[in-house]
Amino acid sequence: MFARSRIRCMGCSREYGDREILYTCPSCGSLLEVIIDPPKVTLEAFQGRPLGVWKYAEFLPLEDGMELVSLDEGGTPLYPCDRLAKWTGVRKLFIKYEGANPTGSFKDRGMTLGVTKAKSLGSKAVACASTGNTSASLSAYAARAGLTCYVILPSGKVAMGKLAQALMHGAKVISVKGNFDEALKLVMELSTKMGIYLLNSINPWRLEGQKTLAFELVDQLGHVPELVAVPMGNCGNISAIWKGFGEFADAGLIPRKPRMYGIQAEGAAPVINMLRKGLESLEKVVNPETVATAIRIGNPVNWPKAVRAIRESGGLYDSVTDNEIIEAQRLIAYAEGIGVEPASAASVAGVRKAVSEGVIPKDSEVVCVCTGHLLKDPEEVISVCGRPVEIPPDLRAVSEMLMRTP
Ligand code: F0G
């Protein structure tokens, strides 16, 4: 019931078999992508199956009899958010809440596929560099599969919740005194040299799991959304979601595709800078900086795929400041009851900015992908909200305090 697949180079179109371990094209060095033949299915085929990554097995590139490594990922809520719609100025706004995944971020969609693939290829160890969520997810799925997991993190810049997950799931965690881009370069060299299976988003199999977010949106809305806003870091997710819509369209299941809106943090916005300047290649940001540490990336490896998604979809792109991110994060939390980490809030902040500049029409229906859970970064919360006041445990003091608090 799984799709037959092969790997194709984005640059020279050369094709490779589905059991070759490759991260870039051996011939020209470009990014690789998984190609599946569009399955002959109707939407009815999916009815009655639980919402989640594996609901869409016909679109997933695996072989029958494979042992799936799963923690029941995907199937995340799509919340209608009327107060946020009002705040941003659009007619309808939905949050696709990826914080509800097993390890609290969208990465789980990719890791169920990626670690299943690693296992079927006979790998004994997996590795990644990470701003935090990839490492939290990979370490959990590696534990589930019984594989050794190596994680390389930029020292001092990984949120505490994410680090806690990687440590407790038993990954071998190494902090390097450098940023994510340097950590990724290192782990790519190491994995090739030591035969460890690499599960950063440069691995095209991982993105196959992440594309299911598009399928779920069609399922949950009952139609194709007009605009999907996605925070961009290493640029895998927006590419994967766009691929998902493309495959549903190729299979004749949807009549059109949405516009994709890619958003970066102002201090880490190489793709936005490139598009603004009309360049055809990326100018790295050497010292990326943002409160949204998940997307603190200056040299995103998947930029060609993200640029293609934005251009092909007739989409939008912009950057938002740390203040705009924090303002949106707070509003999502207290106006809608949805707790997200800073990077996730960039999608909502980006929509507000685009509406105020007249780039998104006010009668639009928008889906904001909120990629990670609030609890991932408790230190940011305390720095933004402050600590609660401490008083003696007596009734008068507590009553006085309550009267004073607005
Ligand atoms: N939001 C969150 C919460 C993330 O953790 C990431 C990426 C993104 C958005 C951006 O997604 O890289 O596919 O464009 N985090 C990676 C990590 C880089 O290592 O956890 P992307």
Short mmCIF file of C-alpha atoms and ligand atoms in Angstrom, two decimals:
data_model
loop_
_atom_site.label_atom_id
_atom_site.label_comp_id
_atom_site.label_asym_id
_atom_site.label_seq_id
_atom_site.Cartn_x
_atom_site.Cartn_y
_atom_site.Cartn_z
CA MET A 1 0.00 0.00 0.00
CA PHE A 2 3.05 2.33 0.08
CA ALA A 3 4.20 4.47 -2.85
CA ARG A 4 7.07 3.30 -5.05
CA SER A 5 9.84 5.85 -4.91
CA ARG A 6 13.22 7.00 -6.16
CA ILE A 7 15.49 9.97 -5.45
CA ARG A 8 16.01 12.78 -7.95
CA CYS A 9 18.52 15.63 -7.99
CA MET A 10 16.98 19.09 -8.06
CA GLY A 11 19.91 20.41 -10.07
CA CYS A 12 20.80 17.87 -12.79
CA SER A 13 17.68 15.62 -12.55
CA ARG A 14 19.84 12.51 -12.20
CA GLU A 15 17.95 9.72 -10.42
CA TYR A 16 19.09 7.33 -7.69
CA GLY A 17 17.59 4.23 -6.09
CA ASP A 18 15.59 4.34 -2.87
CA ARG A 19 18.17 2.32 -0.95
CA GLU A 20 21.17 4.53 -1.74
CA ILE A 21 22.32 6.57 1.25
CA LEU A 22 22.76 10.04 -0.22
CA TYR A 23 22.17 13.53 1.14
CA THR A 24 23.25 15.59 -1.88
CA CYS A 25 23.73 14.66 -5.53
CA PRO A 26 27.07 12.83 -6.01
CA SER A 27 27.20 14.23 -9.51
CA CYS A 28 26.49 17.97 -9.06
CA GLY A 29 26.12 18.54 -5.31
CA SER A 30 22.53 19.85 -5.43
CA LEU A 31 19.69 18.89 -3.08
CA LEU A 32 17.86 15.62 -3.57
CA GLU A 33 14.16 14.92 -3.40
CA VAL A 34 12.04 11.82 -3.20
CA ILE A 35 9.82 11.21 -6.22
CA ILE A 36 6.77 9.02 -5.94
CA ASP A 37 4.40 8.01 -8.71
CA PRO A 38 1.03 9.66 -7.97
CA PRO A 39 -1.12 6.92 -6.42
CA LYS A 40 -4.52 6.11 -7.89
CA VAL A 41 -6.70 6.87 -4.87
CA THR A 42 -9.71 8.98 -4.02
CA LEU A 43 -10.17 10.96 -0.80
CA GLU A 44 -12.72 8.32 0.28
CA ALA A 45 -9.86 5.81 0.56
CA PHE A 46 -8.64 7.67 3.65
CA GLN A 47 -12.00 7.76 5.40
CA GLY A 48 -12.23 5.93 8.70
CA ARG A 49 -8.47 5.94 9.29
CA PRO A 50 -7.21 7.97 12.28
CA LEU A 51 -5.78 11.39 11.41
CA GLY A 52 -1.97 11.32 11.43
CA VAL A 53 1.11 10.76 9.29
CA TRP A 54 0.34 7.12 8.48
CA LYS A 55 -3.21 7.84 7.36
CA TYR A 56 -1.76 8.79 3.98
CA ALA A 57 0.32 5.63 3.46
CA GLU A 58 -0.38 5.60 -0.30
CA PHE A 59 1.72 8.80 -0.54
CA LEU A 60 4.56 7.58 1.68
CA PRO A 61 7.66 6.06 0.11
CA LEU A 62 8.19 2.84 2.01
CA GLU A 63 8.02 -0.83 1.27
CA ASP A 64 5.45 -3.35 2.47
CA GLY A 65 6.58 -5.29 5.50
CA MET A 66 8.74 -2.47 6.85
CA GLU A 67 8.79 -2.14 10.62
CA LEU A 68 7.34 1.31 11.36
CA VAL A 69 8.92 3.36 14.13
CA SER A 70 6.04 5.47 15.39
CA LEU A 71 4.83 7.37 18.44
CA ASP A 72 1.48 8.30 16.83
CA GLU A 73 2.67 11.53 15.30
CA GLY A 74 0.63 14.05 13.32
CA GLY A 75 -3.13 14.30 13.65
CA THR A 76 -2.59 17.66 15.35
CA PRO A 77 -5.46 20.09 16.03
CA LEU A 78 -6.50 22.82 13.62
CA TYR A 79 -7.88 25.55 15.86
CA PRO A 80 -10.11 28.32 14.50
CA CYS A 81 -8.86 31.53 16.16
CA ASP A 82 -11.39 34.36 15.87
CA ARG A 83 -9.58 36.74 18.21
CA LEU A 84 -6.33 36.32 16.34
CA ALA A 85 -8.20 36.80 13.06
CA LYS A 86 -9.40 40.14 14.39
CA TRP A 87 -5.95 41.08 15.67
CA THR A 88 -4.23 40.25 12.40
CA GLY A 89 -7.08 41.70 10.32
CA VAL A 90 -8.07 38.63 8.25
CA ARG A 91 -11.52 37.09 7.83
CA LYS A 92 -10.52 33.66 9.14
CA LEU A 93 -7.39 32.40 10.86
CA PHE A 94 -6.55 28.84 11.86
CA ILE A 95 -3.60 27.60 13.87
CA LYS A 96 -2.26 24.18 12.91
CA TYR A 97 -0.85 23.28 16.31
CA GLU A 98 2.24 21.15 15.83
CA GLY A 99 3.08 21.47 19.52
CA ALA A 100 0.62 18.59 20.01
CA ASN A 101 3.03 16.08 18.45
CA PRO A 102 4.61 13.43 20.73
CA THR A 103 7.80 15.42 21.40
CA GLY A 104 6.11 18.80 21.01
CA SER A 105 7.11 19.82 17.49
CA PHE A 106 6.46 19.09 13.80
CA LYS A 107 9.79 17.28 13.58
CA ASP A 108 8.07 14.07 14.71
CA ARG A 109 6.28 13.81 11.36
CA GLY A 110 9.67 13.59 9.66
CA MET A 111 11.38 11.42 12.23
CA THR A 112 8.81 8.61 12.08
CA LEU A 113 9.66 8.29 8.38
CA GLY A 114 13.37 8.99 8.74
CA VAL A 115 14.03 6.58 11.59
CA THR A 116 11.90 3.88 9.95
CA LYS A 117 14.09 4.32 6.87
CA ALA A 118 17.30 4.24 8.95
CA LYS A 119 16.22 0.97 10.49
CA SER A 120 15.29 -0.61 7.21
CA LEU A 121 18.67 0.37 5.76
CA GLY A 122 20.33 -1.45 8.64
CA SER A 123 21.83 1.67 10.29
CA LYS A 124 22.80 1.24 13.91
CA ALA A 125 23.26 4.93 14.69
CA VAL A 126 21.61 8.19 13.69
CA ALA A 127 22.77 11.78 14.06
CA CYS A 128 21.73 15.39 13.66
CA ALA A 129 22.79 18.95 14.34
CA SER A 130 20.00 20.98 15.83
CA THR A 131 18.70 24.23 17.23
CA GLY A 132 16.83 21.90 19.61
CA ASN A 133 13.63 20.35 18.29
CA THR A 134 15.23 18.06 15.73
CA SER A 135 17.45 16.65 18.46
CA ALA A 136 14.53 16.19 20.88
CA SER A 137 12.56 14.35 18.23
CA LEU A 138 15.38 12.25 16.82
CA SER A 139 16.50 11.14 20.27
CA ALA A 140 12.97 9.95 21.12
CA TYR A 141 12.49 8.05 17.85
CA ALA A 142 15.99 6.57 18.05
CA ALA A 143 15.17 5.36 21.57
CA ARG A 144 11.94 3.84 20.27
CA ALA A 145 13.87 2.06 17.51
CA GLY A 146 16.77 0.98 19.73
CA LEU A 147 19.34 2.99 17.76
CA THR A 148 22.27 5.02 19.06
CA CYS A 149 21.70 8.75 18.64
CA TYR A 150 24.34 11.50 18.32
CA VAL A 151 23.33 15.11 18.62
CA ILE A 152 25.47 18.20 17.98
CA LEU A 153 24.12 21.45 19.40
CA PRO A 154 25.20 25.09 19.25
CA SER A 155 26.42 25.72 22.77
CA GLY A 156 24.26 27.94 24.99
CA LYS A 157 21.60 28.54 22.32
CA VAL A 158 19.33 25.54 22.72
CA ALA A 159 16.15 26.04 24.77
CA MET A 160 16.09 24.09 28.03
CA GLY A 161 13.01 21.95 27.27
CA LYS A 162 14.58 20.63 24.08
CA LEU A 163 17.93 19.90 25.70
CA ALA A 164 16.13 18.09 28.53
CA GLN A 165 14.38 15.83 26.02
CA ALA A 166 17.57 14.89 24.16
CA LEU A 167 19.35 14.11 27.41
CA MET A 168 16.56 12.03 28.93
CA HIS A 169 15.98 10.02 25.75
CA GLY A 170 19.60 8.94 25.96
CA ALA A 171 21.21 10.74 23.05
CA LYS A 172 24.94 11.37 23.14
CA VAL A 173 24.80 15.15 23.25
CA ILE A 174 27.77 17.30 22.24
CA SER A 175 27.74 21.10 22.46
CA VAL A 176 30.02 22.91 20.06
CA LYS A 177 31.16 26.48 20.60
CA GLY A 178 29.67 27.69 17.37
CA ASN A 179 26.29 28.26 15.74
CA PHE A 180 23.85 25.81 14.12
CA ASP A 181 25.35 26.26 10.66
CA GLU A 182 28.78 25.19 11.95
CA ALA A 183 27.24 22.26 13.84
CA LEU A 184 25.44 21.06 10.71
CA LYS A 185 28.59 21.23 8.60
CA LEU A 186 30.38 19.13 11.22
CA VAL A 187 27.69 16.49 11.52
CA MET A 188 27.40 16.15 7.74
CA GLU A 189 31.13 15.43 7.51
CA LEU A 190 31.05 13.10 10.50
CA SER A 191 28.09 11.05 9.34
CA THR A 192 29.64 10.43 5.92
CA LYS A 193 32.99 9.54 7.48
CA MET A 194 31.61 7.27 10.19
CA GLY A 195 28.64 5.74 8.35
CA ILE A 196 26.08 7.22 10.73
CA TYR A 197 22.64 7.91 9.23
CA LEU A 198 22.05 11.69 9.08
CA LEU A 199 18.56 12.91 9.91
CA ASN A 200 18.68 16.64 9.38
CA SER A 201 16.19 17.98 6.85
CA ILE A 202 18.80 17.67 4.09
CA ASN A 203 17.79 14.00 4.24
CA PRO A 204 14.96 13.88 1.68
CA TRP A 205 13.16 10.96 3.36
CA ARG A 206 12.47 13.02 6.47
CA LEU A 207 10.58 15.62 4.47
CA GLU A 208 8.27 12.89 3.18
CA GLY A 209 6.79 12.62 6.66
CA GLN A 210 6.55 16.38 7.06
CA LYS A 211 4.55 16.76 3.83
CA THR A 212 1.58 15.06 5.55
CA LEU A 213 0.76 18.37 7.25
CA ALA A 214 -0.62 19.51 3.88
CA PHE A 215 -2.80 16.40 3.61
CA GLU A 216 -4.17 16.95 7.11
CA LEU A 217 -5.07 20.56 6.32
CA VAL A 218 -7.14 19.47 3.33
CA ASP A 219 -8.76 16.80 5.49
CA GLN A 220 -9.53 19.09 8.43
CA LEU A 221 -10.73 22.12 6.47
CA GLY A 222 -12.58 20.12 3.82
CA HIS A 223 -10.98 22.38 1.20
CA VAL A 224 -7.59 23.80 0.18
CA PRO A 225 -6.55 26.77 2.34
CA GLU A 226 -5.86 30.06 0.55
CA LEU A 227 -2.61 30.84 2.34
CA VAL A 228 -0.32 28.80 4.59
CA ALA A 229 2.12 30.77 6.76
CA VAL A 230 5.24 28.88 7.86
CA PRO A 231 8.24 29.99 9.94
CA MET A 232 11.49 29.18 8.14
CA GLY A 233 14.81 28.11 9.64
CA ASN A 234 16.65 25.43 7.70
CA CYS A 235 13.76 25.66 5.22
CA GLY A 236 12.75 22.00 5.17
CA ASN A 237 9.23 22.37 6.48
CA ILE A 238 7.83 24.90 4.00
CA SER A 239 9.34 22.79 1.19
CA ALA A 240 7.79 19.61 2.55
CA ILE A 241 4.33 21.16 2.97
CA TRP A 242 4.45 22.53 -0.58
CA LYS A 243 5.46 19.07 -1.86
CA GLY A 244 2.45 17.58 -0.08
CA PHE A 245 0.02 19.94 -1.77
CA GLY A 246 1.72 19.23 -5.11
CA GLU A 247 1.29 15.48 -4.73
CA PHE A 248 -2.37 15.76 -3.74
CA ALA A 249 -2.92 17.96 -6.81
CA ASP A 250 -1.01 15.57 -9.11
CA ALA A 251 -3.15 12.70 -7.84
CA GLY A 252 -6.25 14.74 -8.74
CA LEU A 253 -7.42 15.00 -5.12
CA ILE A 254 -7.44 18.82 -4.94
CA PRO A 255 -8.30 21.36 -7.65
CA ARG A 256 -5.70 23.99 -6.68
CA LYS A 257 -2.83 24.70 -4.29
CA PRO A 258 -2.45 27.40 -1.64
CA ARG A 259 -0.03 30.30 -1.62
CA MET A 260 2.88 29.69 0.74
CA TYR A 261 4.08 32.47 3.03
CA GLY A 262 7.64 31.99 4.36
CA ILE A 263 8.63 34.00 7.43
CA GLN A 264 12.05 34.40 9.05
CA ALA A 265 13.23 36.30 12.10
CA GLU A 266 14.82 39.62 11.18
CA GLY A 267 18.23 38.69 12.63
CA ALA A 268 18.29 35.38 10.76
CA ALA A 269 16.66 36.13 7.43
CA PRO A 270 19.02 35.08 4.61
CA VAL A 271 16.22 33.77 2.37
CA ILE A 272 14.10 36.89 2.81
CA ASN A 273 17.11 39.13 2.11
CA MET A 274 17.86 37.16 -1.03
CA LEU A 275 14.30 37.35 -2.34
CA ARG A 276 14.04 41.07 -1.51
CA LYS A 277 17.19 41.76 -3.49
CA GLY A 278 16.05 39.54 -6.38
CA LEU A 279 19.20 37.39 -6.11
CA GLU A 280 19.43 33.84 -7.42
CA SER A 281 21.61 32.53 -4.63
CA LEU A 282 21.83 32.89 -0.88
CA GLU A 283 24.01 35.39 0.98
CA LYS A 284 24.67 33.73 4.34
CA VAL A 285 24.05 35.61 7.57
CA VAL A 286 27.29 34.96 9.44
CA ASN A 287 26.10 35.68 12.97
CA PRO A 288 22.35 35.00 13.04
CA GLU A 289 20.58 36.24 16.18
CA THR A 290 16.97 36.05 17.36
CA VAL A 291 14.90 35.26 20.43
CA ALA A 292 13.40 32.46 18.31
CA THR A 293 16.42 30.19 18.76
CA ALA A 294 14.73 27.38 16.78
CA ILE A 295 15.16 29.42 13.59
CA ARG A 296 18.50 31.05 14.45
CA ILE A 297 20.04 29.88 11.17
CA GLY A 298 22.18 31.92 8.78
CA ASN A 299 22.88 29.36 6.04
CA PRO A 300 19.79 27.19 5.56
CA VAL A 301 20.61 24.11 3.49
CA ASN A 302 17.15 23.75 1.97
CA TRP A 303 16.89 27.32 0.71
CA PRO A 304 16.51 26.32 -2.98
CA LYS A 305 13.47 24.19 -2.11
CA ALA A 306 11.91 26.97 -0.01
CA VAL A 307 12.47 29.59 -2.72
CA ARG A 308 10.86 27.22 -5.22
CA ALA A 309 7.83 26.73 -2.92
CA ILE A 310 7.36 30.48 -2.48
CA ARG A 311 7.84 31.28 -6.18
CA GLU A 312 5.80 28.39 -7.63
CA SER A 313 2.91 29.10 -5.29
CA GLY A 314 2.85 32.81 -6.12
CA GLY A 315 3.54 33.16 -2.43
CA LEU A 316 4.84 35.73 0.03
CA TYR A 317 7.92 36.21 2.16
CA ASP A 318 8.89 38.56 4.96
CA SER A 319 10.85 38.87 8.17
CA VAL A 320 9.54 39.87 11.61
CA THR A 321 11.35 41.43 14.55
CA ASP A 322 11.85 39.75 17.92
CA ASN A 323 9.37 42.20 19.44
CA GLU A 324 6.74 41.27 16.86
CA ILE A 325 7.39 37.58 17.55
CA ILE A 326 7.01 38.00 21.32
CA GLU A 327 3.88 40.13 20.95
CA ALA A 328 2.29 37.43 18.78
CA GLN A 329 3.42 34.63 21.10
CA ARG A 330 1.77 36.32 24.08
CA LEU A 331 -1.44 36.98 22.21
CA ILE A 332 -1.70 33.40 20.90
CA ALA A 333 -1.31 32.24 24.50
CA TYR A 334 -3.67 34.57 26.33
CA ALA A 335 -6.26 35.34 23.66
CA GLU A 336 -6.63 31.80 22.33
CA GLY A 337 -5.22 29.50 25.01
CA ILE A 338 -2.60 28.03 22.68
CA GLY A 339 0.97 27.82 23.97
CA VAL A 340 3.67 28.09 21.32
CA GLU A 341 7.40 28.71 21.31
CA PRO A 342 8.75 31.94 19.76
CA ALA A 343 9.63 30.53 16.31
CA SER A 344 6.04 29.33 15.92
CA ALA A 345 4.65 32.77 16.65
CA ALA A 346 6.58 34.17 13.69
CA SER A 347 3.84 32.81 11.42
CA VAL A 348 1.10 34.83 13.16
CA ALA A 349 3.34 37.91 13.43
CA GLY A 350 4.05 37.63 9.72
CA VAL A 351 0.35 37.50 8.84
CA ARG A 352 -0.36 40.60 10.95
CA LYS A 353 2.46 42.47 9.23
CA ALA A 354 1.39 41.44 5.73
CA VAL A 355 -2.24 42.45 6.33
CA SER A 356 -1.21 45.82 7.76
CA GLU A 357 0.90 46.44 4.66
CA GLY A 358 -1.95 45.41 2.37
CA VAL A 359 -0.08 42.38 1.04
CA ILE A 360 -2.65 39.89 2.37
CA PRO A 361 -6.25 40.95 1.57
CA LYS A 362 -8.53 41.37 4.59
CA ASP A 363 -11.08 38.81 3.34
CA SER A 364 -8.46 36.02 3.35
CA GLU A 365 -8.58 32.69 5.12
CA VAL A 366 -5.16 31.94 6.54
CA VAL A 367 -3.57 28.90 8.19
CA CYS A 368 -0.63 29.64 10.51
CA VAL A 369 1.60 26.66 11.19
CA CYS A 370 2.65 26.86 14.85
CA THR A 371 5.58 24.52 14.90
CA GLY A 372 6.48 23.93 18.56
CA HIS A 373 5.08 23.87 22.11
CA LEU A 374 5.37 26.71 24.62
CA LEU A 375 7.13 24.48 27.17
CA LYS A 376 10.08 24.01 24.85
CA ASP A 377 11.55 27.35 25.96
CA PRO A 378 10.60 28.14 29.59
CA GLU A 379 13.52 30.54 29.99
CA GLU A 380 12.20 32.81 27.24
CA VAL A 381 8.79 32.80 28.97
CA ILE A 382 10.30 33.95 32.26
CA SER A 383 12.37 36.64 30.57
CA VAL A 384 9.26 37.93 28.78
CA CYS A 385 6.62 37.52 31.52
CA GLY A 386 8.79 37.92 34.63
CA ARG A 387 8.74 35.73 37.71
CA PRO A 388 5.73 35.77 40.04
CA VAL A 389 6.14 37.89 43.20
CA GLU A 390 6.88 36.02 46.42
CA ILE A 391 5.01 36.87 49.62
CA PRO A 392 4.56 35.30 53.06
CA PRO A 393 1.92 32.54 53.33
CA ASP A 394 -0.76 34.60 55.10
CA LEU A 395 -4.26 35.54 54.00
CA ARG A 396 -3.87 39.32 54.40
CA ALA A 397 -0.73 39.47 52.33
CA VAL A 398 -2.29 37.33 49.58
CA SER A 399 -5.52 39.41 49.55
CA GLU A 400 -3.58 42.67 49.37
CA MET A 401 -1.52 41.30 46.54
CA LEU A 402 -4.59 40.13 44.60
CA MET A 403 -6.20 43.59 44.96
CA ARG A 404 -3.05 45.21 43.61
CA THR A 405 -2.57 42.92 40.62
CA PRO A 406 -4.38 44.37 37.57
N1 F0G B 1 9.83 26.17 14.14
C1 F0G B 1 10.46 25.42 15.05
C2 F0G B 1 9.87 25.31 16.41
C3 F0G B 1 11.65 24.74 14.71
O1 F0G B 1 12.25 23.98 15.62
C4 F0G B 1 12.18 24.89 13.40
C5 F0G B 1 13.43 24.24 13.03
C6 F0G B 1 11.46 25.68 12.49
C7 F0G B 1 10.30 26.31 12.89
C8 F0G B 1 11.92 25.87 11.09
O2 F0G B 1 11.74 24.73 10.32
O3 F0G B 1 14.09 24.32 9.63
O4 F0G B 1 12.20 23.20 8.48
O5 F0G B 1 12.57 25.64 8.18
N2 F0G B 1 14.21 23.66 13.81
C9 F0G B 1 15.39 22.91 13.43
C10 F0G B 1 15.96 22.14 14.61
C11 F0G B 1 16.38 23.64 12.65
O6 F0G B 1 17.16 21.83 14.63
O7 F0G B 1 15.20 21.80 15.50
P1 F0G B 1 12.69 24.45 9.08
#
